[in-house]
mmCIF file of C-alpha atoms in Angstrom:
data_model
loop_
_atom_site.group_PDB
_atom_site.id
_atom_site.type_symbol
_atom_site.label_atom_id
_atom_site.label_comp_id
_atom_site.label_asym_id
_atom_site.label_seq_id
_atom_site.Cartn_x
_atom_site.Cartn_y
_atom_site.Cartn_z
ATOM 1 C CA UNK A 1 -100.861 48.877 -77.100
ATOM 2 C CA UNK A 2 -97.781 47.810 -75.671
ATOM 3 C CA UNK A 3 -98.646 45.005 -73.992
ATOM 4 C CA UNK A 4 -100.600 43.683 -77.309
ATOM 5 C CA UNK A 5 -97.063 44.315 -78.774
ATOM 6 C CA UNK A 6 -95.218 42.275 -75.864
ATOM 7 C CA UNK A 7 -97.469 39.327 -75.899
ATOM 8 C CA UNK A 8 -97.111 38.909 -79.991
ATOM 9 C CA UNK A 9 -93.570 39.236 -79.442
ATOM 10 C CA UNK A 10 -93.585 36.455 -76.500
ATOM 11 C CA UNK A 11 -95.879 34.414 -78.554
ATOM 12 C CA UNK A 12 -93.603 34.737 -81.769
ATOM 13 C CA UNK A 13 -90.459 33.578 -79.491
ATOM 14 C CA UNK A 14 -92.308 30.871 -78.497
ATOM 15 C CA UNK A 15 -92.970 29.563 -81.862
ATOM 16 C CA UNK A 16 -89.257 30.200 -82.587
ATOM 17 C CA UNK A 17 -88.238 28.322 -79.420
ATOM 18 C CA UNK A 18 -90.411 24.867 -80.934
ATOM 19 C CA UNK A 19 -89.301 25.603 -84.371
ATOM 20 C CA UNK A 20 -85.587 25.445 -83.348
ATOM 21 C CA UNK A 21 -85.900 22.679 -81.037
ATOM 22 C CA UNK A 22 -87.907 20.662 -83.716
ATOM 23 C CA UNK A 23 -85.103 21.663 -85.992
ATOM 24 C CA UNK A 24 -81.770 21.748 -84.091
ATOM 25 C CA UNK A 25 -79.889 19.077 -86.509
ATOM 26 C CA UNK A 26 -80.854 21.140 -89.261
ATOM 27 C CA UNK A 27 -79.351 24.449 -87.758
ATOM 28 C CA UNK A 28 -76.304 22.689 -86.269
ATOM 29 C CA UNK A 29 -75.910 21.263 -90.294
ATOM 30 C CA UNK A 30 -76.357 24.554 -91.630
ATOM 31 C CA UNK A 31 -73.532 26.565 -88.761
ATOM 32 C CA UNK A 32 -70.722 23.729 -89.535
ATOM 33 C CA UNK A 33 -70.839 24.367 -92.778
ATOM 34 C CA UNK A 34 -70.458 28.078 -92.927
ATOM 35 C CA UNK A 35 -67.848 27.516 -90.477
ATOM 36 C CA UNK A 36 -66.012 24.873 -92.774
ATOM 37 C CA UNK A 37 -66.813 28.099 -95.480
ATOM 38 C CA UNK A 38 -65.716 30.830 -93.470
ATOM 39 C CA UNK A 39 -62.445 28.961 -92.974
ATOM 40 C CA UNK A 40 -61.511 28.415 -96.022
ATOM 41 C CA UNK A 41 -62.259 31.955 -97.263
ATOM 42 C CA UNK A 42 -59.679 32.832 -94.690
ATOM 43 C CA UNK A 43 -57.401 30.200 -96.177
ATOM 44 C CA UNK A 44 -57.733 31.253 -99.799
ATOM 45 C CA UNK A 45 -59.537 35.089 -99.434
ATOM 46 C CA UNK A 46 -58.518 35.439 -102.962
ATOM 47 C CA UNK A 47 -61.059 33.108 -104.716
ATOM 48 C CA UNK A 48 -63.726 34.702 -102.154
ATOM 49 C CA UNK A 49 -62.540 38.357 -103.045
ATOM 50 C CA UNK A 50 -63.129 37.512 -106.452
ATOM 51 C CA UNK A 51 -66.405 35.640 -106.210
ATOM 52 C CA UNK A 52 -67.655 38.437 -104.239
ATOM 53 C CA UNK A 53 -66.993 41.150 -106.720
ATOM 54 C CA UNK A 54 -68.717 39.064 -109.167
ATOM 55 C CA UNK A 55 -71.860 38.197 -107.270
ATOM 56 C CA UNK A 56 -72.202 41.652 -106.561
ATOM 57 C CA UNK A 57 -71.741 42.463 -110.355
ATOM 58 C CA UNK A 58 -74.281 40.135 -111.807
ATOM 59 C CA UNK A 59 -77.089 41.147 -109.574
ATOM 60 C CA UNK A 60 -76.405 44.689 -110.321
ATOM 61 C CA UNK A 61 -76.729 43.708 -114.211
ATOM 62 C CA UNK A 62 -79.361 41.264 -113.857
ATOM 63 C CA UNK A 63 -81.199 44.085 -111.687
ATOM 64 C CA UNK A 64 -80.616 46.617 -113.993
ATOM 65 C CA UNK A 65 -81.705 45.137 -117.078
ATOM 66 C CA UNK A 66 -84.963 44.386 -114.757
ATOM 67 C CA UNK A 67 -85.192 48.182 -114.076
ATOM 68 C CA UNK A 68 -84.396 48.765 -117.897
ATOM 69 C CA UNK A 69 -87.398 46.395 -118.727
ATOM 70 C CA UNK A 70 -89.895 48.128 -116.258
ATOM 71 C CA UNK A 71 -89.341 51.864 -117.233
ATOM 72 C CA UNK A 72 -89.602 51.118 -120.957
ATOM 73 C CA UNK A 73 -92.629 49.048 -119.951
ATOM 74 C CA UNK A 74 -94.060 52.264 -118.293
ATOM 75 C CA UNK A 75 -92.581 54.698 -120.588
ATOM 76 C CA UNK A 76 -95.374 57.409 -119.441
ATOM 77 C CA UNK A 77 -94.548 57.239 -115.835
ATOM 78 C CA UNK A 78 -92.889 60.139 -115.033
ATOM 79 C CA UNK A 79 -89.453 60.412 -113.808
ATOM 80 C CA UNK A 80 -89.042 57.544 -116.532
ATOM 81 C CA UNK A 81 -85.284 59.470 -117.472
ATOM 82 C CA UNK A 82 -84.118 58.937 -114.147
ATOM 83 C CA UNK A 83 -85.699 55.054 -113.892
ATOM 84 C CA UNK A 84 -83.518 54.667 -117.403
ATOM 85 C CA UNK A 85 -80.973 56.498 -116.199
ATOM 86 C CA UNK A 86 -80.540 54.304 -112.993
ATOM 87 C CA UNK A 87 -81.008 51.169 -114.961
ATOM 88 C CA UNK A 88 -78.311 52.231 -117.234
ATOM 89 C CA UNK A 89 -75.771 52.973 -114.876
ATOM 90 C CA UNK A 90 -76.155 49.587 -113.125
ATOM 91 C CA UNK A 91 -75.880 47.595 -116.045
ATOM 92 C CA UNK A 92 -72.418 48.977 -117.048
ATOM 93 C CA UNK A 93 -71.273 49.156 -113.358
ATOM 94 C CA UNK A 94 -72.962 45.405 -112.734
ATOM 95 C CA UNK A 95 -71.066 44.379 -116.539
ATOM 96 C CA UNK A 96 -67.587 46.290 -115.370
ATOM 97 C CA UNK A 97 -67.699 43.849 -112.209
ATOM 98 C CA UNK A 98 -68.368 41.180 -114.334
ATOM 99 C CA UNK A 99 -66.402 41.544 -117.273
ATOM 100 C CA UNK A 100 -63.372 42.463 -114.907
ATOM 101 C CA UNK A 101 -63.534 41.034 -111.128
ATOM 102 C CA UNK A 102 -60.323 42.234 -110.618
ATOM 103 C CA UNK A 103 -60.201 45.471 -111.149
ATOM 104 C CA UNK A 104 -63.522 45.983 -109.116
ATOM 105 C CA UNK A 105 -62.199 43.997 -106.209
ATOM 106 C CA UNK A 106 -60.124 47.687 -106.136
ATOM 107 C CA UNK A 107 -63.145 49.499 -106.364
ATOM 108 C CA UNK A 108 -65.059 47.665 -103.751
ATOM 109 C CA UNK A 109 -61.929 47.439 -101.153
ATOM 110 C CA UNK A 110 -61.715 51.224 -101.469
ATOM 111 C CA UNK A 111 -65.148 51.310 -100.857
ATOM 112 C CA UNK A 112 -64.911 49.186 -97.390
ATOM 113 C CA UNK A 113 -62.259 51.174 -96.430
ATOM 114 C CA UNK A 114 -63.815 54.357 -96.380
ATOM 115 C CA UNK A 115 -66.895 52.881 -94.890
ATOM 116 C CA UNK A 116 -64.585 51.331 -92.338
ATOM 117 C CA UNK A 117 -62.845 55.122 -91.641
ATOM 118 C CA UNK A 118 -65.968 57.102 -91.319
ATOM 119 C CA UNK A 119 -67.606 53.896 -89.382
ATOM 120 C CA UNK A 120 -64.708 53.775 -86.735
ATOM 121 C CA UNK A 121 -64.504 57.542 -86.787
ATOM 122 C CA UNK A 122 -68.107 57.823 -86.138
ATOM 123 C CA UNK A 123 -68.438 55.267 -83.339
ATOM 124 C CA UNK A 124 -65.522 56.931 -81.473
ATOM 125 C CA UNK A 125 -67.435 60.140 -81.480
ATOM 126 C CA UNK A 126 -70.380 58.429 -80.263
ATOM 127 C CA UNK A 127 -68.226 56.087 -77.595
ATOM 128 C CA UNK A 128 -67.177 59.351 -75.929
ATOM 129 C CA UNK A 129 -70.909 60.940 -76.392
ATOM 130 C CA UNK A 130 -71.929 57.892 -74.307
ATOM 131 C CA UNK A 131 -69.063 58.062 -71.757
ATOM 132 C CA UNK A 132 -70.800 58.135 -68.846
ATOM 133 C CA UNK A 133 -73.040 55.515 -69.544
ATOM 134 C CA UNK A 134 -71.670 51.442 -68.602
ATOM 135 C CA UNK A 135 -70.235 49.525 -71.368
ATOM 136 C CA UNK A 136 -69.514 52.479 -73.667
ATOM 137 C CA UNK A 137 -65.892 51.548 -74.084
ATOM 138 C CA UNK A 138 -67.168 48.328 -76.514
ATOM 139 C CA UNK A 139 -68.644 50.927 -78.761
ATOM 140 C CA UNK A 140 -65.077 52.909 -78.404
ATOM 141 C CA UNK A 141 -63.224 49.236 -78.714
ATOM 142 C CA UNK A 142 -65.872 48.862 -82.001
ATOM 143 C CA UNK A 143 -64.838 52.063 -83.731
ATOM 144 C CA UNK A 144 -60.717 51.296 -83.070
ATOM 145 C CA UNK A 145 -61.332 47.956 -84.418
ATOM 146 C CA UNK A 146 -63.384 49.530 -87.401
ATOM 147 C CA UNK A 147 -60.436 52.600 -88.202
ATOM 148 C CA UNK A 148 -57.265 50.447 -87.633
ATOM 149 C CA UNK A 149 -59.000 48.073 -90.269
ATOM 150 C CA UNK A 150 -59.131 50.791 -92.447
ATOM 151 C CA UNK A 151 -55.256 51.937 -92.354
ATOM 152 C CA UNK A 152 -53.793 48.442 -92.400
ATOM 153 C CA UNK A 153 -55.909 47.993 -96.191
ATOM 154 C CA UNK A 154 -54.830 51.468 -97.025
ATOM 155 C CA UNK A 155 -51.109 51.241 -95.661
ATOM 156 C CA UNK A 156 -51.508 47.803 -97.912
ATOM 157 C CA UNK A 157 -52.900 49.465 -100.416
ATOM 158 C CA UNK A 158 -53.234 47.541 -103.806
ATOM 159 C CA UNK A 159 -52.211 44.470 -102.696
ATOM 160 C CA UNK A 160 -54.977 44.109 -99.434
ATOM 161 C CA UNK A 161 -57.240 44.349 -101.893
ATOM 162 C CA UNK A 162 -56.727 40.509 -103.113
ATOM 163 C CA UNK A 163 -57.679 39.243 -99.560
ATOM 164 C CA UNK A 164 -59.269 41.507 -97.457
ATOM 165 C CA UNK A 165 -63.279 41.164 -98.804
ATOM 166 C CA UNK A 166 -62.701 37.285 -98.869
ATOM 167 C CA UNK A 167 -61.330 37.293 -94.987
ATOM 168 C CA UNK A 168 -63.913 39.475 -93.826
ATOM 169 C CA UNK A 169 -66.496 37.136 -95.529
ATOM 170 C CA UNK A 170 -64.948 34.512 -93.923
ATOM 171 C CA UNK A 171 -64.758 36.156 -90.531
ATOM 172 C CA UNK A 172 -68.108 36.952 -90.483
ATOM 173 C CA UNK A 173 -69.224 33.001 -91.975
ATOM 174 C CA UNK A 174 -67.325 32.073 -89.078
ATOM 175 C CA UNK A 175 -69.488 33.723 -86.651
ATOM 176 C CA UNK A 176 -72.648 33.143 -88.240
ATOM 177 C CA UNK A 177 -71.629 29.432 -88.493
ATOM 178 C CA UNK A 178 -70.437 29.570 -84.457
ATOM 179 C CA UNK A 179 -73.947 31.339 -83.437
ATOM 180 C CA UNK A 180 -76.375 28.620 -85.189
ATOM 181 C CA UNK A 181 -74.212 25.973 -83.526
ATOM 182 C CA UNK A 182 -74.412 27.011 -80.330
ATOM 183 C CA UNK A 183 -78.077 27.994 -80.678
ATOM 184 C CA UNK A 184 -78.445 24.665 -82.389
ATOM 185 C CA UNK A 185 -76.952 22.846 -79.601
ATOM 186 C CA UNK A 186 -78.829 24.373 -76.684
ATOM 187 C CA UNK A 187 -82.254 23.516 -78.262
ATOM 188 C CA UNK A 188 -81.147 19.910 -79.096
ATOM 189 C CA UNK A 189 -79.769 19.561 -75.660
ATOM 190 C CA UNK A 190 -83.453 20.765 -74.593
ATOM 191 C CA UNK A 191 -85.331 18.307 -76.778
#
């Protein structure tokens, strides 16, 4: 069984391997300009806070007026209260976002944050857990990273909340951008 599983994965990198180097300009394209994107969300993290908060609130409205659709549709399935129930509540959460981006960009910091807390505070545990074992100091390095992020927004606390989703997007555009570059590079090098 496993080496069925092996060869289908050797066989699927294989047909990634062609597609890329068939494709490299495309993916070298594609990285510059989320790194051109990623930069300027780090130049101007506001407009990127702000557009985030209302992305995420329209497809929680869109979606729940979807869900709202489907449960009256299928009034006699049961657990239909909760389906409503669940389509409700994202509508006026999605419409809050939407209606005010500002006031969730608050919501959605203090969200990160304490994702970023328990996420650093969790990896530590696990960094010393793994001790022993070679490299486990990246996972400790990960969770540090992770906490300290989380008590510079909450020592900044309101005002991080008008940059700090935009510069992570950025951050992270950045190294999405960086990765399909190189990977673009090496396969166009190769072709």
């Amino acid at each position: 069984m496993t080496e069925k599983i092996d060869i289908e994965i050797r066989e699927m990198q294989q047909r990634m391997q062609e597609f890329l180097k068939a494709h490299w300009k495309f993916f070298l394209a594609e990285g510059a300009f989320f790194i051109i994107l990623g930069i300027a969300a780090i130049i101007v993290p506001q407009i990127f806070t702000i557009a985030i908060a209302l992305f995420i609130g329209w497809l929680l409205l869109l979606g729940g007026i979807v869900q709202i659709a489907r449960a009256v549709r299928f009034i006699a399935m049961p657990g239909f209260n909760l389906w409503i129930f669940i389509g409700i509540l994202q509508v006026i959460i999605g419409y809050y976002l939407v209606a005010q981006p500002a006031k969730g960009v608050l919501t959605l910091t203090m969200l990160m944050t304490l994702f970023f807390a328990m996420e650093g505070i969790a990896k530590i545990s696990l960094a010393f857990m793994m001790r022993p074992l070679a490299h486990w100091v990246w996972v400790f390095f990960s969770g540090f990273t992770a906490l300290m992020l989380s008590v510079v927004v909450w020592a900044g606390w309101p005002g991080t909340a008008a940059w700090v989703l935009g510069m992570l997007l950025g951050i992270n555009m950045i190294f999405l951008g960086g990765s399909l570059v190189r990977i673009s590079l090496h396969h166009g090098g190769n072709a």
